[in-house]
Amino acid sequence: MTDFAISQSMPARQSSPVLRALRRNRFAWIGIGLLALIVLVAIFAPVIAPYDPLKQNILHRLSPPSSDFWFGTDSYGRDVLSRLLYGARISLSIGFLSVLIAMVVGSALGILAGYIGGVFDQIVMGIVDVMLSFPTLLLGLMVAAMLGASFENLIIAIAITETAPFARVARAPTIAMKRRDFVEAGRSLGYTPLHIMRVHILPNILSDIVVVASLWMASAIRTEASLAFIGLGVLPPTATWGGMIREGFDNILSAWWLVVFPSLAILLTVLALNILGDALRDAIDPKTRSQG
Amino acid sequence: MIGYVIRRLLLAIPTLLAMLTMVFILVRLVPGDAAVAMLGDRASAQTLQNLRAQLGLDQPIPVQYVRFVTDMLSGDFGRSMTSGRTVLEEVALVLPYTLELALAAMLIGTLLGIPLGVVAAVRRNRWPDYVSRILSLVGLSFPGFVSGILMLLAFAVWLQWLPVMSRASTDPLSHLRSLALPALNLGLIMTAYIARVTRSSMLDVMGEDYIRTARAKGVKPRKLIMRHALGNALIPIVTVVGLYFGTLIGNSVLTEIVFTRPGLGKLILGALQSRDYTLLQGLMVVFATFVILVNTATDLIYALVDPRVSYAQ
């Protein structure tokens, strides 16, 4: 009965108009399609890849794209296409896991800061402001350089750079929600603050957080590639897109395929995520929704 | 007004302190011993001990912290372990190159980005808008080094219009030629960003009542857009461009590495490769201080140009 009373005063979930707006947005479908393709490629890399991504073949060093090697081979004679397909796994998993950590930690901090307020809020947001004053790439570079480059450390480094924006995004609507009737009602019914934050506030700000997540995943993949290009990526011989560009850069004058294909892979992945993030934002923002 | 300026400046102090604390913690994240990390496993016990003493690593952490903060606040950002120069000297040596690049990029970004954004907003949901939006989305998706490498391939390797390596030159023409590609690379990324901010800011303003009033009064469309709308839309644009500064620095680091241009990027890369942690730590502090100052200045400019910002509070 009490639950019913509260759900009555809760704002209607926005999912249906959002989904409708998303369905109408042709642009969004390009992003979703592209992303689905990349994810499938990453999952099925061992099945699709024509060669072993680590297998060296001195006889076929630096051969240009051909019917045997569609995207050519690198200076160790490794197949660029196969390395590209396996590289998708690294980029996507580092991007996804780092954003997941940043999202959980950042939104929890933001919601707590917004709900508790006062000195706690000021301290948390002060730290958030400082984190935002470090350029993302430099902060990631610093953390990766200090921890040492490895798969796990890269996830931590990128997660650290992206926690602050989530805290920002989660805090503002929490403060607005805190004053709404249904939260007030929950409080007077004796629900614990944790319960209110989890059941009454989180679901209502989740859409904002998800939009930010898809945009920041694009940024995470960009940062991972940039760090790998600088030499702070997952260690060779593991194939990563940024690392492939780094290795190919030495031969840029003679072997364009070594840099062009991984470059396009990074660009397409980031673009797909940005398109999706934009479409989600438009769908959620009622100001732009009707115009599509 | 003066009170507001002072308050905003004072607000930068705790931010600076917190930043220093974070850098301090970051540097101590090095697993194991920083001295070993810098000199390698084979260094003798005596050399390691000397380095520890020199870096103050043999002191207790709170002592190290106090020493670090007081050094940094008194403008002593430390010394490069490899070159022996102070961090500020190192930065001063390469800063002109990075500044030149950043300013050229800002110029390109503003000159192209604002018109692109205005056209997109005015012709909303028609082809100029779509073209502008797609271009800026693509521009924003490029990591700085990827676009740089593709431009390098296209203009320097295939078309051979411009030099592959940029180096300093006394001849102004060849200097400009070597600046062209890196500046264009950064500038186009900025263009994408500014176009997008301009579009959304213009759309916000164009929906305001006073624009409708002005239009009803018969203000010519051109004047309506340029004076009434853009004039006010510029305020958020200035803020966002100011906040973009940190990203611009990050991208210029990558651009400098791609175009083998001297600058902060190469300095950072060199510090990384030679495990020069004191230089790295000093650079981090210098960068973050710079960004905090730019952010503070952006806030102040915002307050100056927007009469709605209340100075009281």
CSV table of N, CA and C in Angstrom, one decimal, chain A residues 162-276:
chain,number,residue,atom,x,y,z
A,162,GLU,N,38.2,9.6,-15.4
A,162,GLU,CA,36.8,9.8,-15.8
A,162,GLU,C,35.8,9.7,-14.7
A,163,THR,N,36.2,9.6,-13.4
A,163,THR,CA,35.3,9.5,-12.3
A,163,THR,C,34.7,10.9,-12.0
A,164,ALA,N,35.4,11.9,-12.1
A,164,ALA,CA,34.9,13.2,-11.8
A,164,ALA,C,33.7,13.7,-12.6
A,165,PRO,N,33.7,13.5,-13.9
A,165,PRO,CA,32.5,13.9,-14.7
A,165,PRO,C,31.3,13.2,-14.2
A,166,PHE,N,31.4,11.9,-13.8
A,166,PHE,CA,30.2,11.2,-13.4
A,166,PHE,C,29.6,11.8,-12.1
A,167,ALA,N,30.6,12.2,-11.2
A,167,ALA,CA,30.1,12.7,-9.9
A,167,ALA,C,29.4,14.0,-10.2
A,168,ARG,N,29.9,14.9,-11.1
A,168,ARG,CA,29.2,16.1,-11.5
A,168,ARG,C,27.8,15.8,-12.0
A,169,VAL,N,27.7,14.9,-12.9
A,169,VAL,CA,26.4,14.6,-13.6
A,169,VAL,C,25.4,14.1,-12.6
A,170,ALA,N,25.9,13.2,-11.6
A,170,ALA,CA,24.9,12.6,-10.7
A,170,ALA,C,24.5,13.6,-9.6
A,171,ARG,N,25.3,14.5,-9.3
A,171,ARG,CA,25.0,15.4,-8.1
A,171,ARG,C,23.9,16.3,-8.4
A,172,ALA,N,23.9,17.0,-9.5
A,172,ALA,CA,22.9,18.1,-9.7
A,172,ALA,C,21.5,17.6,-9.7
A,173,PRO,N,21.1,16.5,-10.5
A,173,PRO,CA,19.8,16.0,-10.4
A,173,PRO,C,19.4,15.4,-9.0
A,174,THR,N,20.4,14.9,-8.3
A,174,THR,CA,20.1,14.4,-6.9
A,174,THR,C,19.6,15.5,-6.0
A,175,ILE,N,20.2,16.7,-6.2
A,175,ILE,CA,19.8,17.8,-5.3
A,175,ILE,C,18.4,18.2,-5.7
A,176,ALA,N,18.1,18.2,-7.0
A,176,ALA,CA,16.7,18.5,-7.4
A,176,ALA,C,15.7,17.5,-6.9
A,177,MET,N,16.1,16.2,-7.0
A,177,MET,CA,15.2,15.1,-6.6
A,177,MET,C,14.9,15.1,-5.1
A,178,LYS,N,16.0,15.5,-4.4
A,178,LYS,CA,15.9,15.5,-2.9
A,178,LYS,C,14.7,16.2,-2.4
A,179,ARG,N,14.3,17.3,-3.1
A,179,ARG,CA,13.2,18.2,-2.7
A,179,ARG,C,11.9,17.7,-3.2
A,180,ARG,N,11.9,16.7,-4.1
A,180,ARG,CA,10.6,16.3,-4.6
A,180,ARG,C,9.7,15.6,-3.6
A,181,ASP,N,8.4,15.6,-3.9
A,181,ASP,CA,7.4,15.0,-2.9
A,181,ASP,C,7.7,13.6,-2.6
A,182,PHE,N,8.0,12.8,-3.7
A,182,PHE,CA,8.1,11.3,-3.5
A,182,PHE,C,9.3,11.0,-2.6
A,183,VAL,N,10.3,11.8,-2.6
A,183,VAL,CA,11.5,11.5,-1.8
A,183,VAL,C,11.1,11.9,-0.3
A,184,GLU,N,10.4,13.1,-0.2
A,184,GLU,CA,9.9,13.5,1.1
A,184,GLU,C,9.0,12.5,1.7
A,185,ALA,N,8.2,11.9,0.9
A,185,ALA,CA,7.2,10.9,1.3
A,185,ALA,C,8.0,9.7,1.8
A,186,GLY,N,9.0,9.3,1.1
A,186,GLY,CA,9.8,8.1,1.5
A,186,GLY,C,10.5,8.4,2.8
A,187,ARG,N,11.0,9.6,2.9
A,187,ARG,CA,11.7,9.9,4.2
A,187,ARG,C,10.7,9.8,5.4
A,188,SER,N,9.5,10.4,5.2
A,188,SER,CA,8.6,10.4,6.3
A,188,SER,C,8.1,9.0,6.6
A,189,LEU,N,8.1,8.1,5.6
A,189,LEU,CA,7.7,6.7,5.9
A,189,LEU,C,8.8,6.0,6.6
A,190,GLY,N,10.0,6.6,6.8
A,190,GLY,CA,11.1,6.0,7.6
A,190,GLY,C,12.0,5.2,6.8
A,191,TYR,N,12.1,5.3,5.4
A,191,TYR,CA,13.1,4.6,4.7
A,191,TYR,C,14.4,5.2,5.0
A,192,THR,N,15.4,4.3,4.9
A,192,THR,CA,16.8,4.7,5.2
A,192,THR,C,17.3,5.6,4.0
A,193,PRO,N,18.2,6.5,4.3
A,193,PRO,CA,18.8,7.3,3.2
A,193,PRO,C,19.3,6.4,2.1
A,194,LEU,N,19.9,5.3,2.4
A,194,LEU,CA,20.5,4.4,1.4
A,194,LEU,C,19.4,3.9,0.5
A,195,HIS,N,18.3,3.5,1.1
A,195,HIS,CA,17.1,3.0,0.4
A,195,HIS,C,16.6,4.1,-0.6
A,196,ILE,N,16.5,5.3,0.0
A,196,ILE,CA,15.9,6.4,-0.8
A,196,ILE,C,16.9,6.7,-2.0
A,197,MET,N,18.2,6.7,-1.8
A,197,MET,CA,19.1,7.0,-2.9
A,197,MET,C,19.0,5.9,-3.9
A,198,ARG,N,18.9,4.7,-3.5
A,198,ARG,CA,19.0,3.6,-4.4
A,198,ARG,C,17.7,3.4,-5.2
A,199,VAL,N,16.6,3.5,-4.5
A,199,VAL,CA,15.3,3.1,-5.1
A,199,VAL,C,14.6,4.3,-5.7
A,200,HIS,N,14.7,5.5,-5.0
A,200,HIS,CA,13.9,6.6,-5.5
A,200,HIS,C,14.8,7.6,-6.3
A,201,ILE,N,16.0,7.7,-6.0
A,201,ILE,CA,16.8,8.7,-6.8
A,201,ILE,C,17.6,8.1,-8.0
A,202,LEU,N,18.3,7.0,-7.7
A,202,LEU,CA,19.1,6.4,-8.8
A,202,LEU,C,18.3,6.2,-10.1
A,203,PRO,N,17.1,5.5,-10.0
A,203,PRO,CA,16.5,5.2,-11.3
A,203,PRO,C,16.1,6.4,-12.0
A,204,ASN,N,15.9,7.5,-11.3
A,204,ASN,CA,15.4,8.8,-12.0
A,204,ASN,C,16.6,9.5,-12.6
A,205,ILE,N,17.8,9.3,-12.2
A,205,ILE,CA,18.9,10.0,-12.8
A,205,ILE,C,19.7,9.1,-13.7
A,206,LEU,N,19.3,7.8,-13.8
A,206,LEU,CA,20.1,6.8,-14.5
A,206,LEU,C,20.3,7.2,-16.0
A,207,SER,N,19.2,7.8,-16.6
A,207,SER,CA,19.3,8.1,-18.0
A,207,SER,C,20.4,9.2,-18.2
A,208,ASP,N,20.5,10.2,-17.4
A,208,ASP,CA,21.6,11.2,-17.5
A,208,ASP,C,22.9,10.5,-17.5
A,209,ILE,N,23.1,9.5,-16.5
A,209,ILE,CA,24.4,8.9,-16.3
A,209,ILE,C,24.7,8.0,-17.5
A,210,VAL,N,23.7,7.4,-18.1
A,210,VAL,CA,24.0,6.5,-19.2
A,210,VAL,C,24.5,7.3,-20.5
A,211,VAL,N,23.9,8.4,-20.7
A,211,VAL,CA,24.3,9.3,-21.8
A,211,VAL,C,25.8,9.6,-21.6
A,212,VAL,N,26.1,10.1,-20.4
A,212,VAL,CA,27.5,10.5,-20.1
A,212,VAL,C,28.4,9.3,-20.3
A,213,ALA,N,27.9,8.1,-19.9
A,213,ALA,CA,28.8,6.9,-20.0
A,213,ALA,C,29.1,6.6,-21.5
A,214,SER,N,28.2,6.7,-22.4
A,214,SER,CA,28.5,6.4,-23.8
A,214,SER,C,29.5,7.4,-24.3
A,215,LEU,N,29.3,8.7,-23.9
A,215,LEU,CA,30.3,9.7,-24.4
A,215,LEU,C,31.7,9.5,-23.8
A,216,TRP,N,31.7,9.1,-22.5
A,216,TRP,CA,33.0,8.9,-21.9
A,216,TRP,C,33.7,7.7,-22.3
A,217,MET,N,32.9,6.7,-22.8
A,217,MET,CA,33.5,5.5,-23.3
A,217,MET,C,34.3,5.8,-24.6
A,218,ALA,N,33.7,6.7,-25.4
A,218,ALA,CA,34.4,7.2,-26.5
A,218,ALA,C,35.7,7.8,-26.1
A,219,SER,N,35.7,8.7,-25.1
A,219,SER,CA,36.9,9.3,-24.7
A,219,SER,C,37.9,8.3,-24.1
A,220,ALA,N,37.4,7.3,-23.4
A,220,ALA,CA,38.3,6.3,-22.8
A,220,ALA,C,39.0,5.5,-23.9
A,221,ILE,N,38.3,5.2,-25.0
A,221,ILE,CA,39.0,4.5,-26.1
A,221,ILE,C,40.0,5.4,-26.7
A,222,ARG,N,39.7,6.7,-26.8
A,222,ARG,CA,40.6,7.6,-27.4
A,222,ARG,C,41.9,7.8,-26.5
A,223,THR,N,41.6,7.8,-25.2
A,223,THR,CA,42.8,7.9,-24.3
A,223,THR,C,43.6,6.7,-24.3
A,224,GLU,N,43.0,5.5,-24.3
A,224,GLU,CA,43.8,4.3,-24.4
A,224,GLU,C,44.7,4.2,-25.6
A,225,ALA,N,44.1,4.6,-26.8
A,225,ALA,CA,44.8,4.6,-28.0
A,225,ALA,C,46.0,5.6,-27.9
A,226,SER,N,45.7,6.8,-27.3
A,226,SER,CA,46.7,7.8,-27.3
A,226,SER,C,47.9,7.4,-26.3
A,227,LEU,N,47.5,6.8,-25.2
A,227,LEU,CA,48.6,6.3,-24.3
A,227,LEU,C,49.4,5.2,-25.0
A,228,ALA,N,48.7,4.3,-25.7
A,228,ALA,CA,49.5,3.2,-26.4
A,228,ALA,C,50.4,3.9,-27.4
A,229,PHE,N,49.9,4.9,-28.1
A,229,PHE,CA,50.8,5.6,-29.1
A,229,PHE,C,52.0,6.2,-28.5
A,230,ILE,N,51.8,6.7,-27.2
A,230,ILE,CA,53.0,7.3,-26.6
A,230,ILE,C,53.9,6.3,-26.1
A,231,GLY,N,53.4,5.0,-25.9
A,231,GLY,CA,54.3,4.0,-25.4
A,231,GLY,C,53.9,3.5,-24.0
A,232,LEU,N,52.6,3.9,-23.6
A,232,LEU,CA,52.2,3.5,-22.3
A,232,LEU,C,51.0,2.6,-22.4
A,233,GLY,N,50.9,1.8,-23.5
A,233,GLY,CA,49.8,0.9,-23.6
A,233,GLY,C,50.1,-0.5,-23.1
A,234,VAL,N,49.1,-1.4,-23.4
A,234,VAL,CA,49.4,-2.8,-23.0
A,234,VAL,C,50.6,-3.3,-23.8
A,235,LEU,N,51.5,-4.0,-23.1
A,235,LEU,CA,52.8,-4.2,-23.7
A,235,LEU,C,52.8,-5.1,-25.0
A,236,PRO,N,53.6,-4.8,-25.9
A,236,PRO,CA,53.8,-5.7,-27.1
A,236,PRO,C,54.2,-7.1,-26.6
A,237,PRO,N,54.0,-8.1,-27.4
A,237,PRO,CA,53.4,-8.2,-28.7
A,237,PRO,C,51.9,-8.1,-28.8
A,238,THR,N,51.2,-8.0,-27.7
A,238,THR,CA,49.7,-7.9,-27.7
A,238,THR,C,49.3,-6.8,-28.7
A,239,ALA,N,48.3,-7.1,-29.6
A,239,ALA,CA,47.9,-6.2,-30.6
A,239,ALA,C,47.0,-5.2,-30.0
A,240,THR,N,47.3,-3.9,-30.0
A,240,THR,CA,46.4,-2.8,-29.6
A,240,THR,C,46.5,-1.8,-30.8
A,241,TRP,N,45.3,-1.1,-31.0
A,241,TRP,CA,45.3,-0.2,-32.1
A,241,TRP,C,46.3,0.9,-32.0
A,242,GLY,N,46.4,1.5,-30.8
A,242,GLY,CA,47.3,2.6,-30.6
A,242,GLY,C,48.8,2.1,-30.8
A,243,GLY,N,49.0,0.9,-30.2
A,243,GLY,CA,50.4,0.3,-30.3
A,243,GLY,C,50.7,0.0,-31.8
A,244,MET,N,49.8,-0.4,-32.6
A,244,MET,CA,50.0,-0.7,-34.0
A,244,MET,C,50.4,0.6,-34.7
A,245,ILE,N,49.7,1.7,-34.4
A,245,ILE,CA,50.1,2.9,-35.0
A,245,ILE,C,51.5,3.3,-34.6
A,246,ARG,N,51.8,3.1,-33.3
A,246,ARG,CA,53.1,3.5,-32.8
A,246,ARG,C,54.2,2.7,-33.6
A,247,GLU,N,54.0,1.4,-33.8
A,247,GLU,CA,55.0,0.6,-34.5
A,247,GLU,C,55.1,1.0,-36.0
A,248,GLY,N,53.9,1.3,-36.5
A,248,GLY,CA,53.8,1.6,-38.0
A,248,GLY,C,54.4,2.9,-38.3
A,249,PHE,N,54.4,3.8,-37.3
A,249,PHE,CA,54.8,5.2,-37.5
A,249,PHE,C,56.2,5.3,-38.0
A,250,ASP,N,57.1,4.3,-37.6
A,250,ASP,CA,58.5,4.4,-38.0
A,250,ASP,C,58.6,4.1,-39.5
A,251,ASN,N,57.6,3.4,-40.1
A,251,ASN,CA,57.6,3.1,-41.5
A,251,ASN,C,56.6,3.8,-42.3
A,252,ILE,N,56.2,5.0,-41.8
A,252,ILE,CA,55.1,5.7,-42.4
A,252,ILE,C,55.4,6.1,-43.8
A,253,LEU,N,56.7,6.4,-44.2
A,253,LEU,CA,57.0,6.8,-45.5
A,253,LEU,C,56.8,5.7,-46.5
A,254,SER,N,57.0,4.4,-46.1
A,254,SER,CA,57.0,3.3,-47.0
A,254,SER,C,55.8,2.4,-46.9
A,255,ALA,N,55.2,2.3,-45.7
A,255,ALA,CA,54.1,1.4,-45.5
A,255,ALA,C,52.9,2.1,-44.8
A,256,TRP,N,52.1,2.8,-45.7
A,256,TRP,CA,51.0,3.5,-45.1
A,256,TRP,C,49.9,2.7,-44.5
A,257,TRP,N,49.8,1.4,-44.9
A,257,TRP,CA,48.7,0.5,-44.4
A,257,TRP,C,48.9,0.2,-42.9
A,258,LEU,N,50.1,0.4,-42.4
A,258,LEU,CA,50.4,0.1,-41.0
A,258,LEU,C,49.7,1.1,-40.1
A,259,VAL,N,49.5,2.4,-40.6
A,259,VAL,CA,48.9,3.4,-39.7
A,259,VAL,C,47.5,3.7,-40.1
A,260,VAL,N,47.2,3.6,-41.4
A,260,VAL,CA,45.8,4.0,-41.9
A,260,VAL,C,44.7,3.1,-41.3
A,261,PHE,N,44.9,1.7,-41.4
A,261,PHE,CA,43.9,0.8,-40.9
A,261,PHE,C,43.6,0.9,-39.4
A,262,PRO,N,44.6,0.9,-38.6
A,262,PRO,CA,44.3,1.1,-37.2
A,262,PRO,C,43.7,2.4,-36.9
A,263,SER,N,44.1,3.5,-37.6
A,263,SER,CA,43.6,4.8,-37.4
A,263,SER,C,42.1,4.8,-37.7
A,264,LEU,N,41.7,4.2,-38.8
A,264,LEU,CA,40.3,4.1,-39.2
A,264,LEU,C,39.5,3.3,-38.1
A,265,ALA,N,40.1,2.3,-37.6
A,265,ALA,CA,39.4,1.4,-36.6
A,265,ALA,C,39.1,2.3,-35.4
A,266,ILE,N,40.1,3.1,-34.9
A,266,ILE,CA,39.9,3.9,-33.7
A,266,ILE,C,38.8,4.9,-34.0
A,267,LEU,N,39.0,5.6,-35.2
A,267,LEU,CA,38.0,6.6,-35.6
A,267,LEU,C,36.6,6.1,-35.6
A,268,LEU,N,36.4,5.0,-36.3
A,268,LEU,CA,35.0,4.4,-36.4
A,268,LEU,C,34.4,4.1,-35.1
A,269,THR,N,35.2,3.5,-34.2
A,269,THR,CA,34.7,3.1,-32.9
A,269,THR,C,34.3,4.3,-32.1
A,270,VAL,N,35.2,5.3,-32.0
A,270,VAL,CA,34.9,6.5,-31.2
A,270,VAL,C,33.7,7.2,-31.8
A,271,LEU,N,33.6,7.3,-33.2
A,271,LEU,CA,32.5,7.9,-33.9
A,271,LEU,C,31.2,7.3,-33.5
A,272,ALA,N,31.2,5.9,-33.6
A,272,ALA,CA,30.0,5.2,-33.3
A,272,ALA,C,29.5,5.5,-31.9
A,273,LEU,N,30.4,5.5,-30.9
A,273,LEU,CA,30.0,5.8,-29.5
A,273,LEU,C,29.5,7.3,-29.4
A,274,ASN,N,30.2,8.2,-30.1
A,274,ASN,CA,29.8,9.6,-30.0
A,274,ASN,C,28.4,9.8,-30.6
A,275,ILE,N,28.1,9.1,-31.8
A,275,ILE,CA,26.8,9.2,-32.4
A,275,ILE,C,25.7,8.7,-31.5
A,276,LEU,N,26.0,7.6,-30.9
A,276,LEU,CA,25.0,7.0,-30.0
A,276,LEU,C,24.8,7.9,-28.8
